Short mmCIF file of C-alpha atoms and ligand atoms in Angstrom, two decimals:
data_model
loop_
_atom_site.label_atom_id
_atom_site.label_comp_id
_atom_site.label_asym_id
_atom_site.label_seq_id
_atom_site.Cartn_x
_atom_site.Cartn_y
_atom_site.Cartn_z
CA MET A 1 -6.14 -4.24 11.07
CA THR A 2 -10.08 -2.92 10.10
CA VAL A 3 -11.68 0.01 7.91
CA SER A 4 -14.77 1.11 7.73
CA VAL A 5 -15.99 3.69 5.31
CA HIS A 6 -18.94 5.72 5.99
CA PRO A 7 -21.72 8.34 4.12
CA PRO A 8 -19.79 11.96 6.10
CA GLY A 9 -24.08 12.55 7.84
CA ARG A 10 -23.05 8.41 8.42
CA PHE A 11 -20.44 9.75 10.42
CA PRO A 12 -21.16 10.01 14.07
CA ALA A 13 -22.94 7.47 14.78
CA ALA A 14 -21.50 4.73 12.51
CA ALA A 15 -18.77 5.27 14.84
CA ALA A 16 -20.75 5.86 18.36
CA ARG A 17 -21.50 1.96 16.98
CA VAL A 18 -18.01 0.86 16.66
CA VAL A 19 -16.96 2.94 19.92
CA VAL A 20 -19.71 1.63 21.56
CA ASP A 21 -19.57 -2.78 20.43
CA SER A 22 -15.85 -2.27 21.91
CA LEU A 23 -16.73 -1.18 24.88
CA ARG A 24 -19.35 -3.80 25.00
CA ASP A 25 -16.75 -6.29 24.01
CA ALA A 26 -14.65 -5.74 26.07
CA VAL A 27 -16.61 -5.96 29.70
CA ARG A 28 -17.81 -9.36 27.91
CA ARG A 29 -14.15 -10.49 27.76
CA ARG A 30 -12.89 -8.84 31.80
CA GLY A 31 -16.00 -7.80 33.53
CA ALA A 32 -15.55 -4.03 33.60
CA CYS A 33 -13.17 -1.36 30.06
CA SER A 34 -11.14 1.73 30.51
CA LEU A 35 -12.10 4.05 27.72
CA ALA A 36 -9.28 6.86 27.20
CA LEU A 37 -11.06 9.26 25.38
CA ALA A 38 -9.47 11.65 22.50
CA GLY A 39 -9.39 15.29 21.85
CA GLY A 40 -9.69 17.78 19.14
CA SER A 41 -13.54 18.27 17.32
CA THR A 42 -14.28 15.48 15.98
CA PRO A 43 -15.11 13.14 18.32
CA ARG A 44 -18.07 15.54 19.94
CA PRO A 45 -20.89 14.67 18.07
CA VAL A 46 -19.63 10.46 18.09
CA HIS A 47 -19.76 11.65 22.03
CA GLU A 48 -23.20 12.88 21.57
CA ARG A 49 -24.35 9.55 20.02
CA ALA A 50 -22.68 7.30 21.89
CA ALA A 51 -23.98 8.55 24.80
CA GLN A 52 -26.79 8.12 23.96
CA ALA A 53 -26.77 4.49 23.80
CA ARG A 54 -28.83 2.00 25.89
CA ARG A 55 -26.71 -0.65 25.34
CA ALA A 56 -23.10 0.61 26.07
CA PRO A 57 -22.28 -0.46 30.05
CA TRP A 58 -21.22 2.99 30.54
CA GLU A 59 -21.76 2.03 34.64
CA ARG A 60 -18.94 -0.26 33.52
CA VAL A 61 -16.50 1.94 32.40
CA THR A 62 -13.56 4.03 33.83
CA ILE A 63 -12.33 6.89 31.45
CA PHE A 64 -9.27 8.26 30.94
CA PHE A 65 -7.70 10.77 28.38
CA GLY A 66 -5.53 10.68 25.49
CA ASP A 67 -3.72 13.75 26.09
CA GLU A 68 -4.38 17.11 26.68
CA ARG A 69 -3.81 20.45 26.60
CA GLY A 70 -2.48 23.15 29.20
CA VAL A 71 -5.23 24.50 30.03
CA PRO A 72 -7.56 25.17 33.15
CA PRO A 73 -10.24 22.00 32.82
CA GLY A 74 -13.42 25.03 31.34
CA HIS A 75 -11.08 26.27 28.93
CA PRO A 76 -12.98 26.13 25.58
CA GLU A 77 -9.43 24.33 24.67
CA SER A 78 -9.33 22.25 26.86
CA ASN A 79 -10.15 17.90 25.12
CA TYR A 80 -11.68 17.68 29.05
CA ARG A 81 -14.34 20.62 28.37
CA MET A 82 -15.78 19.02 25.42
CA ALA A 83 -15.89 15.55 26.90
CA ARG A 84 -17.65 16.72 29.18
CA GLU A 85 -20.00 18.66 27.10
CA SER A 86 -20.24 16.07 24.42
CA LEU A 87 -20.19 12.46 26.87
CA LEU A 88 -19.50 13.08 30.31
CA ASP A 89 -22.95 14.92 31.50
CA ARG A 90 -24.91 12.33 30.04
CA LEU A 91 -23.73 9.64 31.59
CA PRO A 92 -24.09 7.64 34.54
CA VAL A 93 -20.00 7.93 35.23
CA GLU A 94 -19.71 8.79 38.92
CA PRO A 95 -16.19 10.88 39.23
CA ALA A 96 -14.30 8.51 40.56
CA ARG A 97 -14.02 5.84 37.77
CA VAL A 98 -13.14 9.79 34.79
CA HIS A 99 -9.33 10.70 35.22
CA ARG A 100 -9.11 14.65 33.59
CA MET A 101 -5.11 15.29 32.76
CA GLU A 102 -4.29 18.12 34.94
CA ALA A 103 -2.51 19.53 31.75
CA GLU A 104 -2.97 22.76 33.39
CA ARG A 105 -0.37 22.55 36.41
CA GLU A 106 3.00 24.02 36.28
CA ASP A 107 4.26 21.20 36.99
CA LEU A 108 3.83 19.34 33.88
CA ASP A 109 6.40 16.69 34.47
CA ASP A 110 5.34 15.64 37.91
CA ALA A 111 1.33 15.32 36.42
CA ALA A 112 2.16 13.65 34.06
CA ARG A 113 4.09 10.89 36.10
CA ARG A 114 0.56 11.00 38.30
CA TYR A 115 -1.40 10.32 35.29
CA ALA A 116 1.07 7.90 34.42
CA ALA A 117 0.44 5.18 37.69
CA LEU A 118 -3.54 5.54 37.01
CA LEU A 119 -3.09 3.96 33.58
CA PRO A 120 -3.84 0.32 33.72
CA ASP A 121 -1.24 -1.73 31.86
CA ALA A 122 -3.42 -1.64 28.72
CA LEU A 123 -6.39 0.42 27.45
CA ASP A 124 -9.44 -1.95 26.55
CA VAL A 125 -10.12 1.09 24.13
CA LEU A 126 -8.39 4.16 23.30
CA LEU A 127 -10.07 6.67 21.07
CA LEU A 128 -7.68 8.93 18.92
CA GLY A 129 -7.70 11.16 15.58
CA ILE A 130 -5.12 12.41 13.44
CA GLY A 131 -4.06 16.26 12.44
CA GLU A 132 -2.71 17.07 8.76
CA ASP A 133 0.62 15.75 10.01
CA GLY A 134 -0.34 12.87 10.93
CA HIS A 135 0.11 13.52 14.08
CA THR A 136 -2.60 11.28 17.32
CA ALA A 137 -2.70 12.45 20.65
CA SER A 138 -0.26 14.97 21.19
CA LEU A 139 2.72 12.68 19.60
CA PHE A 140 3.34 14.91 16.92
CA PRO A 141 6.06 14.12 13.96
CA GLY A 142 9.81 14.29 15.40
CA SER A 143 8.94 15.19 18.84
CA GLU A 144 10.57 13.66 21.32
CA ALA A 145 7.16 12.43 22.82
CA ALA A 146 6.95 10.89 19.37
CA ALA A 147 10.33 8.42 20.44
CA GLU A 148 9.41 7.88 23.93
CA SER A 149 9.64 3.90 24.11
CA SER A 150 8.76 3.87 27.93
CA ARG A 151 7.16 6.01 29.72
CA LYS A 152 3.77 6.05 29.29
CA VAL A 153 2.63 10.32 30.02
CA VAL A 154 4.92 13.38 29.15
CA GLN A 155 4.89 16.57 28.33
CA THR A 156 5.85 18.60 24.93
CA ARG A 157 4.90 21.42 22.94
CA ALA A 158 2.59 21.18 20.12
CA PRO A 159 3.33 23.38 16.84
CA VAL A 160 0.01 24.60 17.31
CA GLU A 161 -2.03 26.73 19.82
CA PRO A 162 -2.33 25.72 22.76
CA ARG A 163 1.66 24.79 22.93
CA ARG A 164 1.82 22.83 26.22
CA ARG A 165 0.69 19.21 26.83
CA LEU A 166 0.28 15.96 27.84
CA THR A 167 0.07 12.57 26.05
CA VAL A 168 -0.31 9.56 26.47
CA THR A 169 2.96 8.08 24.04
CA PRO A 170 2.97 5.45 21.39
CA PRO A 171 4.22 2.78 24.69
CA VAL A 172 -0.04 3.31 25.69
CA ILE A 173 -0.95 3.13 21.98
CA ARG A 174 0.22 -0.45 20.75
CA ALA A 175 -0.44 -1.27 24.44
CA ALA A 176 -3.84 -0.81 23.56
CA ARG A 177 -6.52 -3.95 23.39
CA THR A 178 -8.53 -1.89 21.42
CA ARG A 179 -7.67 1.17 18.94
CA VAL A 180 -10.09 3.16 17.32
CA VAL A 181 -9.31 5.39 14.76
CA LEU A 182 -11.73 8.75 14.42
CA ALA A 183 -10.80 10.33 11.40
CA ARG A 184 -13.18 13.16 8.45
CA GLY A 185 -13.39 15.96 6.02
CA ALA A 186 -11.00 15.86 3.17
CA SER A 187 -8.66 17.31 4.47
CA LYS A 188 -6.65 14.11 7.10
CA ALA A 189 -7.76 11.57 3.25
CA ALA A 190 -3.20 12.84 3.51
CA ALA A 191 -2.55 11.86 6.38
CA VAL A 192 -4.42 9.42 7.24
CA GLN A 193 -3.29 7.91 3.38
CA ARG A 194 0.65 8.21 4.84
CA ALA A 195 -0.40 6.59 7.97
CA LEU A 196 -1.62 3.30 6.61
CA ASP A 197 -0.65 2.84 3.25
CA GLU A 198 3.15 3.57 3.73
CA PRO A 199 5.00 2.24 5.94
CA GLY A 200 7.77 4.20 7.86
CA ASP A 201 8.52 5.52 11.64
CA PRO A 202 5.66 6.56 13.69
CA ALA A 203 7.59 8.85 14.38
CA ASP A 204 7.56 10.65 11.43
CA CYS A 205 4.05 9.96 11.03
CA PRO A 206 2.17 8.56 14.74
CA ALA A 207 -1.18 7.81 13.22
CA ARG A 208 1.28 5.15 12.57
CA LEU A 209 0.78 3.68 15.59
CA ALA A 210 -2.40 2.64 15.86
CA ALA A 211 -2.76 1.78 11.44
CA GLY A 212 -3.83 -1.93 12.91
CA GLY A 213 -6.70 -0.95 14.82
CA HIS A 214 -10.15 0.26 13.52
CA TRP A 215 -10.29 3.54 11.52
CA VAL A 216 -13.58 5.06 11.28
CA LEU A 217 -13.30 7.00 8.01
CA ASP A 218 -16.10 9.04 5.97
CA ARG A 219 -15.62 8.87 2.13
CA GLU A 220 -13.87 12.22 2.35
CA ALA A 221 -11.32 11.41 4.98
CA ALA A 222 -10.54 7.59 2.85
CA THR A 223 -10.16 9.15 -0.99
CA LEU A 224 -6.33 8.29 -0.50
CA ILE A 225 -6.15 5.04 0.44
CA ASP A 226 -6.56 1.74 -1.30
CA GLY A 227 -9.08 -0.99 -1.65
C1 6PG B 1 -5.62 16.65 20.31
C2 6PG B 1 -5.73 15.45 20.14
C3 6PG B 1 -5.45 15.24 18.26
C4 6PG B 1 -6.81 15.41 17.26
C5 6PG B 1 -6.97 15.97 16.33
C6 6PG B 1 -7.32 15.77 15.24
O1 6PG B 1 -5.39 17.22 21.17
O2 6PG B 1 -5.94 17.65 19.42
O3 6PG B 1 -6.30 14.91 20.22
O4 6PG B 1 -4.51 14.46 18.36
O5 6PG B 1 -7.06 13.86 17.86
O6 6PG B 1 -5.79 17.30 15.90
O7 6PG B 1 -8.07 17.00 15.56
P1 6PG B 1 -9.77 17.07 15.14
O8 6PG B 1 -10.16 15.64 14.88
O9 6PG B 1 -10.08 18.82 15.92
O10 6PG B 1 -9.67 17.51 13.09
#
């Protein structure tokens, strides 16, 4: 596990550097990189800076999503829309290398199975966020999805709107070669502390699934962790 802590104003640039360095490392090792993006609001400024990075090997990157809300891709709550605005529209990535999760589909189970078939056996770089309740992707504490042990993608219901979701599962998070967790703000401090300092069942705090990864925090999100 690596934890890097940054002044709040430096968080987006520092996180973007970790992401770009992870992409470069994967391309150096394997000639290409599969990257799964996180949702929510934290990634937006990180994406904007990563899109400006001259050293990023975007032409070798295939893009996936860790989860998606059950809304159309142009909806304000869509993780795809956030990624398109802050990253994808600014990159030389052809559409065939961007795999959107079609969580707006009526048959979410079919959409989950189709998306799982697109995923590699192991993602090279998986970006994740963390919710105040310790969720990550759309794996919420105590949910069936957070206890899924075989399927790669499942449908689930969030405790907040938009409730219909598609999400990658614990096996996908565990198999990822590099996991980067992005967290900023005092509201995340308790969840970060639970995930990193309190051993326990990941089903109770799904962000624990990424405890062995690289956690990029601002000072406010890191206030409760040891060291
Ligand atoms: C989602 C995300 C989710 C997010 C956390 C943090 O679809 O909401 O995948 O796991 O990363 O909820 O969200 P913020 O970055 O908005 O705090």
